[in-house]
Amino acid sequence: MREDHGEFSAAEKNDLPRLIEWTQIKGALHNHSTWSDGRNTLEEIAAHVEELGLEYWAITDHSKSSFQANGLDAKRLREQIVEIKKLNEKIAARGSDFRLLTGSEVDILKDRLDFDDEVLAELEVVVASLHVPSSTEAENTKRILRAVENPHVHIIGHPTGRLLLEREPYPVNVHAVIDACAETGTWIELNCNPYRFDLDWRHWFYAKSKGVKCVVNPDAHHNSHAGFLRLGAGLARKGWLTKEDVINTLPLKMLRKAL
């Protein structure tokens, strides 16, 4: 809290918020496995994340249009759902409360999402991401708003698509996206991959004022990326977010209810 966003007046009133601590994060809702372009198997991911002391980890591999990332079609996605359920049964049988969650990072296409609603309804977590943007702000915003309005979409992933030191954000009306999320209850990702840090911390003041919840996600493609959660908590703190503002501070049972 050092960016002249009201911290001095808040401190004078003894009204500084208790910011999120990285140890309050219970899991993550945007991650990849060897089923698409990740580097670890479902079994390896579950073992690693459980050992870290987290309660859940969503597997949200790419959808079919992300062919460069070995995206899943509906048939493969349903096969993965079965495998995750089998693995969760094994985990439960040895008395652990940790669970993998089924999901997808579904592409936001020009006129629709990459999976039909029937498929999305079978998943526990749906992250909608724009990977091939238009050159115009109006078109990109329209596409993201369509995803926000889909009742099966829980999270808008890396909302501006930037890659730090490599790619500028695509043009998008971030306030319009936040306003729409406030209307529908859709969550917005703080992608804490250090090349993304997207949504940028400067936007979280407005999102918080609208009651929009944050999800701190590492977008993990390797088990070591789970460590990005600590960076994400730091960015959330910079945006003045508290434990209550971040969905994945919820324990598993409460998270399922929120989903």
PDB file of C-alpha atoms in Angstrom:
ATOM      1  CA  MET A   1       0.000   0.000   0.000  1.00  0.00           C
ATOM      2  CA  ARG A   2       2.372   2.620  -1.258  1.00  0.00           C
ATOM      3  CA  GLU A   3       0.805   3.988  -4.426  1.00  0.00           C
ATOM      4  CA  ASP A   4      -1.139   7.020  -3.107  1.00  0.00           C
ATOM      5  CA  HIS A   5      -4.543   5.344  -3.380  1.00  0.00           C
ATOM      6  CA  GLY A   6      -5.792   6.620  -0.047  1.00  0.00           C
ATOM      7  CA  GLU A   7      -3.517   4.701   2.312  1.00  0.00           C
ATOM      8  CA  PHE A   8      -2.520   7.833   4.257  1.00  0.00           C
ATOM      9  CA  SER A   9      -6.063   8.965   5.001  1.00  0.00           C
ATOM     10  CA  ALA A  10      -7.068   5.364   5.813  1.00  0.00           C
ATOM     11  CA  ALA A  11      -4.168   5.064   8.241  1.00  0.00           C
ATOM     12  CA  GLU A  12      -5.083   8.365   9.901  1.00  0.00           C
ATOM     13  CA  LYS A  13      -8.589   6.950  10.523  1.00  0.00           C
ATOM     14  CA  ASN A  14      -7.140   3.630  11.721  1.00  0.00           C
ATOM     15  CA  ASP A  15      -9.050   2.037   8.826  1.00  0.00           C
ATOM     16  CA  LEU A  16      -6.390   0.133   6.863  1.00  0.00           C
ATOM     17  CA  PRO A  17      -7.758  -3.208   5.595  1.00  0.00           C
ATOM     18  CA  ARG A  18      -6.231  -6.513   6.714  1.00  0.00           C
ATOM     19  CA  LEU A  19      -4.745  -7.606   3.380  1.00  0.00           C
ATOM     20  CA  ILE A  20      -4.736 -11.189   2.123  1.00  0.00           C
ATOM     21  CA  GLU A  21      -1.853 -13.428   3.257  1.00  0.00           C
ATOM     22  CA  TRP A  22      -0.531 -16.030   0.825  1.00  0.00           C
ATOM     23  CA  THR A  23      -0.965 -18.729   3.472  1.00  0.00           C
ATOM     24  CA  GLN A  24      -4.745 -18.129   3.331  1.00  0.00           C
ATOM     25  CA  ILE A  25      -4.966 -19.496  -0.226  1.00  0.00           C
ATOM     26  CA  LYS A  26      -6.473 -23.010  -0.206  1.00  0.00           C
ATOM     27  CA  GLY A  27      -6.042 -23.996  -3.855  1.00  0.00           C
ATOM     28  CA  ALA A  28      -6.212 -22.775  -7.454  1.00  0.00           C
ATOM     29  CA  LEU A  29      -8.759 -22.940 -10.264  1.00  0.00           C
ATOM     30  CA  HIS A  30      -6.713 -22.573 -13.486  1.00  0.00           C
ATOM     31  CA  ASN A  31      -4.029 -25.206 -14.158  1.00  0.00           C
ATOM     32  CA  HIS A  32      -2.863 -27.554 -16.912  1.00  0.00           C
ATOM     33  CA  SER A  33      -1.689 -31.163 -17.161  1.00  0.00           C
ATOM     34  CA  THR A  34      -0.105 -33.432 -19.771  1.00  0.00           C
ATOM     35  CA  TRP A  35      -3.568 -33.835 -21.283  1.00  0.00           C
ATOM     36  CA  SER A  36      -2.930 -30.480 -23.022  1.00  0.00           C
ATOM     37  CA  ASP A  37       0.309 -28.486 -22.744  1.00  0.00           C
ATOM     38  CA  GLY A  38       1.219 -29.077 -19.086  1.00  0.00           C
ATOM     39  CA  ARG A  39       4.313 -31.012 -18.012  1.00  0.00           C
ATOM     40  CA  ASN A  40       2.923 -33.148 -15.183  1.00  0.00           C
ATOM     41  CA  THR A  41       0.394 -35.969 -15.061  1.00  0.00           C
ATOM     42  CA  LEU A  42      -2.771 -35.830 -12.983  1.00  0.00           C
ATOM     43  CA  GLU A  43      -1.184 -38.159 -10.436  1.00  0.00           C
ATOM     44  CA  GLU A  44       1.987 -36.061 -10.187  1.00  0.00           C
ATOM     45  CA  ILE A  45      -0.007 -32.864  -9.795  1.00  0.00           C
ATOM     46  CA  ALA A  46      -2.253 -34.286  -7.076  1.00  0.00           C
ATOM     47  CA  ALA A  47       0.693 -35.658  -5.089  1.00  0.00           C
ATOM     48  CA  HIS A  48       2.659 -32.398  -5.306  1.00  0.00           C
ATOM     49  CA  VAL A  49      -0.189 -30.025  -4.475  1.00  0.00           C
ATOM     50  CA  GLU A  50      -1.480 -32.167  -1.619  1.00  0.00           C
ATOM     51  CA  GLU A  51       2.016 -32.207  -0.144  1.00  0.00           C
ATOM     52  CA  LEU A  52       2.001 -28.399  -0.209  1.00  0.00           C
ATOM     53  CA  GLY A  53      -0.999 -28.519   2.121  1.00  0.00           C
ATOM     54  CA  LEU A  54      -3.573 -27.177  -0.322  1.00  0.00           C
ATOM     55  CA  GLU A  55      -7.148 -28.506  -0.324  1.00  0.00           C
ATOM     56  CA  TYR A  56      -7.991 -28.501  -4.049  1.00  0.00           C
ATOM     57  CA  TRP A  57      -6.566 -27.947  -7.520  1.00  0.00           C
ATOM     58  CA  ALA A  58      -8.660 -27.550 -10.646  1.00  0.00           C
ATOM     59  CA  ILE A  59      -7.437 -29.153 -13.871  1.00  0.00           C
ATOM     60  CA  THR A  60      -8.488 -26.761 -16.644  1.00  0.00           C
ATOM     61  CA  ASP A  61      -6.733 -27.964 -19.766  1.00  0.00           C
ATOM     62  CA  HIS A  62      -7.199 -26.107 -23.045  1.00  0.00           C
ATOM     63  CA  SER A  63     -10.224 -26.596 -25.285  1.00  0.00           C
ATOM     64  CA  LYS A  64     -10.025 -27.912 -28.844  1.00  0.00           C
ATOM     65  CA  SER A  65      -9.467 -24.608 -30.696  1.00  0.00           C
ATOM     66  CA  SER A  66      -6.126 -24.196 -28.867  1.00  0.00           C
ATOM     67  CA  PHE A  67      -4.681 -26.881 -31.128  1.00  0.00           C
ATOM     68  CA  GLN A  68      -1.163 -25.539 -30.608  1.00  0.00           C
ATOM     69  CA  ALA A  69      -1.598 -26.465 -26.921  1.00  0.00           C
ATOM     70  CA  ASN A  70      -3.023 -29.935 -27.691  1.00  0.00           C
ATOM     71  CA  GLY A  71      -6.504 -28.748 -26.677  1.00  0.00           C
ATOM     72  CA  LEU A  72      -9.122 -31.305 -25.702  1.00  0.00           C
ATOM     73  CA  ASP A  73     -12.270 -32.033 -27.689  1.00  0.00           C
ATOM     74  CA  ALA A  74     -15.458 -33.069 -25.874  1.00  0.00           C
ATOM     75  CA  LYS A  75     -14.594 -36.784 -26.065  1.00  0.00           C
ATOM     76  CA  ARG A  76     -11.145 -36.360 -24.494  1.00  0.00           C
ATOM     77  CA  LEU A  77     -12.518 -33.936 -21.902  1.00  0.00           C
ATOM     78  CA  ARG A  78     -15.105 -36.491 -20.797  1.00  0.00           C
ATOM     79  CA  GLU A  79     -12.384 -39.147 -20.611  1.00  0.00           C
ATOM     80  CA  GLN A  80     -10.374 -36.798 -18.387  1.00  0.00           C
ATOM     81  CA  ILE A  81     -13.378 -36.231 -16.111  1.00  0.00           C
ATOM     82  CA  VAL A  82     -13.560 -40.008 -15.572  1.00  0.00           C
ATOM     83  CA  GLU A  83      -9.813 -40.204 -14.808  1.00  0.00           C
ATOM     84  CA  ILE A  84     -10.007 -37.345 -12.297  1.00  0.00           C
ATOM     85  CA  LYS A  85     -12.935 -39.007 -10.533  1.00  0.00           C
ATOM     86  CA  LYS A  86     -11.006 -42.296 -10.322  1.00  0.00           C
ATOM     87  CA  LEU A  87      -7.964 -40.505  -8.903  1.00  0.00           C
ATOM     88  CA  ASN A  88     -10.109 -38.648  -6.354  1.00  0.00           C
ATOM     89  CA  GLU A  89     -11.564 -41.974  -5.230  1.00  0.00           C
ATOM     90  CA  LYS A  90      -8.041 -43.308  -4.613  1.00  0.00           C
ATOM     91  CA  ILE A  91      -7.146 -40.154  -2.669  1.00  0.00           C
ATOM     92  CA  ALA A  92     -10.314 -40.420  -0.575  1.00  0.00           C
ATOM     93  CA  ALA A  93      -9.690 -44.131   0.088  1.00  0.00           C
ATOM     94  CA  ARG A  94      -6.474 -43.309   1.961  1.00  0.00           C
ATOM     95  CA  GLY A  95      -8.296 -40.785   4.124  1.00  0.00           C
ATOM     96  CA  SER A  96      -7.191 -37.537   2.495  1.00  0.00           C
ATOM     97  CA  ASP A  97      -9.570 -34.593   2.031  1.00  0.00           C
ATOM     98  CA  PHE A  98      -7.606 -33.200  -0.942  1.00  0.00           C
ATOM     99  CA  ARG A  99      -9.419 -33.207  -4.296  1.00  0.00           C
ATOM    100  CA  LEU A 100      -8.730 -32.422  -7.918  1.00  0.00           C
ATOM    101  CA  LEU A 101     -11.571 -30.503  -9.584  1.00  0.00           C
ATOM    102  CA  THR A 102     -12.687 -31.100 -13.175  1.00  0.00           C
ATOM    103  CA  GLY A 103     -12.590 -28.133 -15.509  1.00  0.00           C
ATOM    104  CA  SER A 104     -11.594 -26.495 -18.763  1.00  0.00           C
ATOM    105  CA  GLU A 105      -9.958 -23.315 -19.975  1.00  0.00           C
ATOM    106  CA  VAL A 106     -12.427 -22.812 -22.775  1.00  0.00           C
ATOM    107  CA  ASP A 107     -11.560 -20.509 -25.660  1.00  0.00           C
ATOM    108  CA  ILE A 108     -13.700 -17.450 -26.273  1.00  0.00           C
ATOM    109  CA  LEU A 109     -14.244 -17.628 -30.035  1.00  0.00           C
ATOM    110  CA  LYS A 110     -15.680 -14.911 -32.289  1.00  0.00           C
ATOM    111  CA  ASP A 111     -19.320 -15.857 -31.860  1.00  0.00           C
ATOM    112  CA  ARG A 112     -19.412 -18.569 -29.171  1.00  0.00           C
ATOM    113  CA  LEU A 113     -17.449 -20.538 -26.611  1.00  0.00           C
ATOM    114  CA  ASP A 114     -15.351 -23.493 -27.736  1.00  0.00           C
ATOM    115  CA  PHE A 115     -17.620 -26.026 -25.966  1.00  0.00           C
ATOM    116  CA  ASP A 116     -21.393 -26.283 -26.003  1.00  0.00           C
ATOM    117  CA  ASP A 117     -23.293 -25.556 -22.789  1.00  0.00           C
ATOM    118  CA  GLU A 118     -24.075 -29.272 -22.477  1.00  0.00           C
ATOM    119  CA  VAL A 119     -20.357 -30.038 -22.104  1.00  0.00           C
ATOM    120  CA  LEU A 120     -19.625 -27.072 -19.833  1.00  0.00           C
ATOM    121  CA  ALA A 121     -22.436 -28.150 -17.504  1.00  0.00           C
ATOM    122  CA  GLU A 122     -20.516 -31.374 -16.760  1.00  0.00           C
ATOM    123  CA  LEU A 123     -17.541 -29.480 -15.318  1.00  0.00           C
ATOM    124  CA  GLU A 124     -16.903 -28.159 -11.819  1.00  0.00           C
ATOM    125  CA  VAL A 125     -14.813 -25.157 -12.974  1.00  0.00           C
ATOM    126  CA  VAL A 126     -15.018 -23.245 -16.263  1.00  0.00           C
ATOM    127  CA  VAL A 127     -12.405 -20.594 -17.070  1.00  0.00           C
ATOM    128  CA  ALA A 128     -13.175 -18.622 -20.252  1.00  0.00           C
ATOM    129  CA  SER A 129     -10.146 -17.039 -21.934  1.00  0.00           C
ATOM    130  CA  LEU A 130      -9.599 -15.001 -25.070  1.00  0.00           C
ATOM    131  CA  HIS A 131      -6.506 -16.377 -26.837  1.00  0.00           C
ATOM    132  CA  VAL A 132      -6.985 -15.002 -30.369  1.00  0.00           C
ATOM    133  CA  PRO A 133      -8.203 -11.422 -29.910  1.00  0.00           C
ATOM    134  CA  SER A 134      -9.503  -8.945 -32.471  1.00  0.00           C
ATOM    135  CA  SER A 135      -7.694  -5.689 -33.179  1.00  0.00           C
ATOM    136  CA  THR A 136     -10.628  -3.625 -31.905  1.00  0.00           C
ATOM    137  CA  GLU A 137     -11.649  -2.877 -28.328  1.00  0.00           C
ATOM    138  CA  ALA A 138     -15.345  -3.140 -29.163  1.00  0.00           C
ATOM    139  CA  GLU A 139     -15.070  -6.652 -30.601  1.00  0.00           C
ATOM    140  CA  ASN A 140     -12.875  -8.012 -27.796  1.00  0.00           C
ATOM    141  CA  THR A 141     -15.136  -6.512 -25.142  1.00  0.00           C
ATOM    142  CA  LYS A 142     -18.236  -7.927 -26.862  1.00  0.00           C
ATOM    143  CA  ARG A 143     -16.716 -11.416 -26.958  1.00  0.00           C
ATOM    144  CA  ILE A 144     -15.703 -11.366 -23.289  1.00  0.00           C
ATOM    145  CA  LEU A 145     -19.095  -9.984 -22.229  1.00  0.00           C
ATOM    146  CA  ARG A 146     -20.779 -12.875 -24.062  1.00  0.00           C
ATOM    147  CA  ALA A 147     -18.652 -15.278 -22.020  1.00  0.00           C
ATOM    148  CA  VAL A 148     -19.435 -13.425 -18.786  1.00  0.00           C
ATOM    149  CA  GLU A 149     -23.152 -13.821 -19.507  1.00  0.00           C
ATOM    150  CA  ASN A 150     -22.879 -17.606 -19.999  1.00  0.00           C
ATOM    151  CA  PRO A 151     -24.225 -19.183 -16.783  1.00  0.00           C
ATOM    152  CA  HIS A 152     -21.682 -22.030 -16.975  1.00  0.00           C
ATOM    153  CA  VAL A 153     -18.638 -19.705 -16.923  1.00  0.00           C
ATOM    154  CA  HIS A 154     -17.195 -19.150 -13.446  1.00  0.00           C
ATOM    155  CA  ILE A 155     -14.028 -17.172 -14.242  1.00  0.00           C
ATOM    156  CA  ILE A 156     -12.669 -14.845 -16.925  1.00  0.00           C
ATOM    157  CA  GLY A 157      -9.024 -15.857 -17.404  1.00  0.00           C
ATOM    158  CA  HIS A 158      -6.133 -13.388 -17.909  1.00  0.00           C
ATOM    159  CA  PRO A 159      -8.587 -10.668 -19.008  1.00  0.00           C
ATOM    160  CA  THR A 160      -6.197  -8.461 -21.000  1.00  0.00           C
ATOM    161  CA  GLY A 161      -3.940 -11.150 -22.484  1.00  0.00           C
ATOM    162  CA  ARG A 162      -0.704  -9.304 -21.846  1.00  0.00           C
ATOM    163  CA  LEU A 163       2.720 -10.965 -21.641  1.00  0.00           C
ATOM    164  CA  LEU A 164       5.082  -8.676 -19.759  1.00  0.00           C
ATOM    165  CA  LEU A 165       8.150  -7.544 -21.753  1.00  0.00           C
ATOM    166  CA  GLU A 166       6.742  -9.408 -24.774  1.00  0.00           C
ATOM    167  CA  ARG A 167       3.139  -8.578 -25.683  1.00  0.00           C
ATOM    168  CA  GLU A 168       0.950  -5.565 -24.941  1.00  0.00           C
ATOM    169  CA  PRO A 169      -2.577  -6.096 -23.583  1.00  0.00           C
ATOM    170  CA  TYR A 170      -5.172  -6.477 -26.307  1.00  0.00           C
ATOM    171  CA  PRO A 171      -7.633  -3.560 -26.441  1.00  0.00           C
ATOM    172  CA  VAL A 172     -10.558  -4.206 -24.099  1.00  0.00           C
ATOM    173  CA  ASN A 173     -12.881  -2.094 -21.955  1.00  0.00           C
ATOM    174  CA  VAL A 174     -11.891  -3.497 -18.559  1.00  0.00           C
ATOM    175  CA  HIS A 175     -14.481  -1.439 -16.658  1.00  0.00           C
ATOM    176  CA  ALA A 176     -17.253  -2.817 -18.878  1.00  0.00           C
ATOM    177  CA  VAL A 177     -16.050  -6.365 -18.184  1.00  0.00           C
ATOM    178  CA  ILE A 178     -15.945  -5.663 -14.432  1.00  0.00           C
ATOM    179  CA  ASP A 179     -19.442  -4.145 -14.545  1.00  0.00           C
ATOM    180  CA  ALA A 180     -20.775  -7.220 -16.355  1.00  0.00           C
ATOM    181  CA  CYS A 181     -19.118  -9.557 -13.852  1.00  0.00           C
ATOM    182  CA  ALA A 182     -20.733  -7.576 -11.038  1.00  0.00           C
ATOM    183  CA  GLU A 183     -24.124  -8.182 -12.672  1.00  0.00           C
ATOM    184  CA  THR A 184     -23.668 -11.933 -13.222  1.00  0.00           C
ATOM    185  CA  GLY A 185     -21.495 -12.881 -10.232  1.00  0.00           C
ATOM    186  CA  THR A 186     -18.694 -14.036 -12.534  1.00  0.00           C
ATOM    187  CA  TRP A 187     -15.215 -14.011 -11.004  1.00  0.00           C
ATOM    188  CA  ILE A 188     -12.113 -12.415 -12.515  1.00  0.00           C
ATOM    189  CA  GLU A 189      -8.710 -14.038 -12.505  1.00  0.00           C
ATOM    190  CA  LEU A 190      -5.532 -12.544 -11.158  1.00  0.00           C
ATOM    191  CA  ASN A 191      -3.242 -14.743 -13.232  1.00  0.00           C
ATOM    192  CA  CYS A 192      -0.080 -14.843 -11.150  1.00  0.00           C
ATOM    193  CA  ASN A 193       2.246 -16.274 -13.762  1.00  0.00           C
ATOM    194  CA  PRO A 194       5.021 -13.642 -13.501  1.00  0.00           C
ATOM    195  CA  TYR A 195       4.847 -12.997 -17.253  1.00  0.00           C
ATOM    196  CA  ARG A 196       1.155 -12.116 -16.960  1.00  0.00           C
ATOM    197  CA  PHE A 197       0.096 -10.611 -13.596  1.00  0.00           C
ATOM    198  CA  ASP A 198      -3.264 -10.139 -15.300  1.00  0.00           C
ATOM    199  CA  LEU A 199      -5.667  -8.556 -14.267  1.00  0.00           C
ATOM    200  CA  ASP A 200      -3.248  -5.736 -13.396  1.00  0.00           C
ATOM    201  CA  TRP A 201      -3.327  -4.625  -9.752  1.00  0.00           C
ATOM    202  CA  ARG A 202      -4.527  -1.115 -10.697  1.00  0.00           C
ATOM    203  CA  HIS A 203      -7.902  -2.480 -11.797  1.00  0.00           C
ATOM    204  CA  TRP A 204      -8.681  -4.294  -8.553  1.00  0.00           C
ATOM    205  CA  PHE A 205      -9.726  -1.101  -6.757  1.00  0.00           C
ATOM    206  CA  TYR A 206     -12.625  -0.716  -9.197  1.00  0.00           C
ATOM    207  CA  ALA A 207     -13.433  -4.441  -9.198  1.00  0.00           C
ATOM    208  CA  LYS A 208     -13.544  -4.470  -5.401  1.00  0.00           C
ATOM    209  CA  SER A 209     -15.801  -1.394  -5.358  1.00  0.00           C
ATOM    210  CA  LYS A 210     -18.232  -3.342  -7.563  1.00  0.00           C
ATOM    211  CA  GLY A 211     -18.111  -6.449  -5.382  1.00  0.00           C
ATOM    212  CA  VAL A 212     -16.410  -8.584  -8.033  1.00  0.00           C
ATOM    213  CA  LYS A 213     -14.451 -11.492  -6.567  1.00  0.00           C
ATOM    214  CA  CYS A 214     -10.845 -12.274  -7.478  1.00  0.00           C
ATOM    215  CA  VAL A 215      -9.382 -15.731  -8.108  1.00  0.00           C
ATOM    216  CA  VAL A 216      -5.591 -15.902  -7.728  1.00  0.00           C
ATOM    217  CA  ASN A 217      -4.486 -18.561 -10.229  1.00  0.00           C
ATOM    218  CA  PRO A 218      -0.971 -19.660 -11.238  1.00  0.00           C
ATOM    219  CA  ASP A 219      -2.074 -20.987 -14.671  1.00  0.00           C
ATOM    220  CA  ALA A 220       0.331 -23.789 -13.755  1.00  0.00           C
ATOM    221  CA  HIS A 221       1.942 -25.791 -16.561  1.00  0.00           C
ATOM    222  CA  HIS A 222       4.504 -27.395 -14.223  1.00  0.00           C
ATOM    223  CA  ASN A 223       4.364 -28.413 -10.573  1.00  0.00           C
ATOM    224  CA  SER A 224       6.893 -25.719  -9.652  1.00  0.00           C
ATOM    225  CA  HIS A 225       4.396 -23.079 -10.832  1.00  0.00           C
ATOM    226  CA  ALA A 226       2.300 -23.640  -7.715  1.00  0.00           C
ATOM    227  CA  GLY A 227       4.812 -21.306  -6.080  1.00  0.00           C
ATOM    228  CA  PHE A 228       3.412 -18.454  -8.173  1.00  0.00           C
ATOM    229  CA  LEU A 229       0.511 -18.283  -5.698  1.00  0.00           C
ATOM    230  CA  ARG A 230       2.786 -16.398  -3.333  1.00  0.00           C
ATOM    231  CA  LEU A 231       3.444 -13.803  -6.033  1.00  0.00           C
ATOM    232  CA  GLY A 232      -0.273 -13.577  -6.740  1.00  0.00           C
ATOM    233  CA  ALA A 233      -1.056 -12.848  -3.125  1.00  0.00           C
ATOM    234  CA  GLY A 234       1.489 -10.034  -3.254  1.00  0.00           C
ATOM    235  CA  LEU A 235      -0.224  -8.508  -6.294  1.00  0.00           C
ATOM    236  CA  ALA A 236      -3.630  -8.892  -4.630  1.00  0.00           C
ATOM    237  CA  ARG A 237      -2.267  -7.034  -1.593  1.00  0.00           C
ATOM    238  CA  LYS A 238      -1.053  -4.257  -3.883  1.00  0.00           C
ATOM    239  CA  GLY A 239      -4.656  -3.950  -5.089  1.00  0.00           C
ATOM    240  CA  TRP A 240      -5.854  -3.783  -1.444  1.00  0.00           C
ATOM    241  CA  LEU A 241      -7.622  -7.161  -1.622  1.00  0.00           C
ATOM    242  CA  THR A 242      -8.500  -8.987   1.578  1.00  0.00           C
ATOM    243  CA  LYS A 243      -9.159 -12.652   2.276  1.00  0.00           C
ATOM    244  CA  GLU A 244     -12.866 -12.000   1.696  1.00  0.00           C
ATOM    245  CA  ASP A 245     -12.203 -10.598  -1.787  1.00  0.00           C
ATOM    246  CA  VAL A 246     -10.398 -13.725  -3.027  1.00  0.00           C
ATOM    247  CA  ILE A 247     -12.514 -16.806  -3.775  1.00  0.00           C
ATOM    248  CA  ASN A 248      -9.758 -19.383  -3.433  1.00  0.00           C
ATOM    249  CA  THR A 249      -9.224 -18.595   0.224  1.00  0.00           C
ATOM    250  CA  LEU A 250     -12.413 -20.619   0.750  1.00  0.00           C
ATOM    251  CA  PRO A 251     -12.072 -24.189   2.042  1.00  0.00           C
ATOM    252  CA  LEU A 252     -13.202 -26.897  -0.381  1.00  0.00           C
ATOM    253  CA  LYS A 253     -16.723 -27.362   0.949  1.00  0.00           C
ATOM    254  CA  MET A 254     -17.482 -23.622   0.797  1.00  0.00           C
ATOM    255  CA  LEU A 255     -15.794 -23.311  -2.608  1.00  0.00           C
ATOM    256  CA  ARG A 256     -18.024 -26.034  -4.054  1.00  0.00           C
ATOM    257  CA  LYS A 257     -21.043 -24.124  -2.787  1.00  0.00           C
ATOM    258  CA  ALA A 258     -19.733 -20.888  -4.321  1.00  0.00           C
ATOM    259  CA  LEU A 259     -19.157 -22.659  -7.647  1.00  0.00           C
TER     260      LEU A 259
END
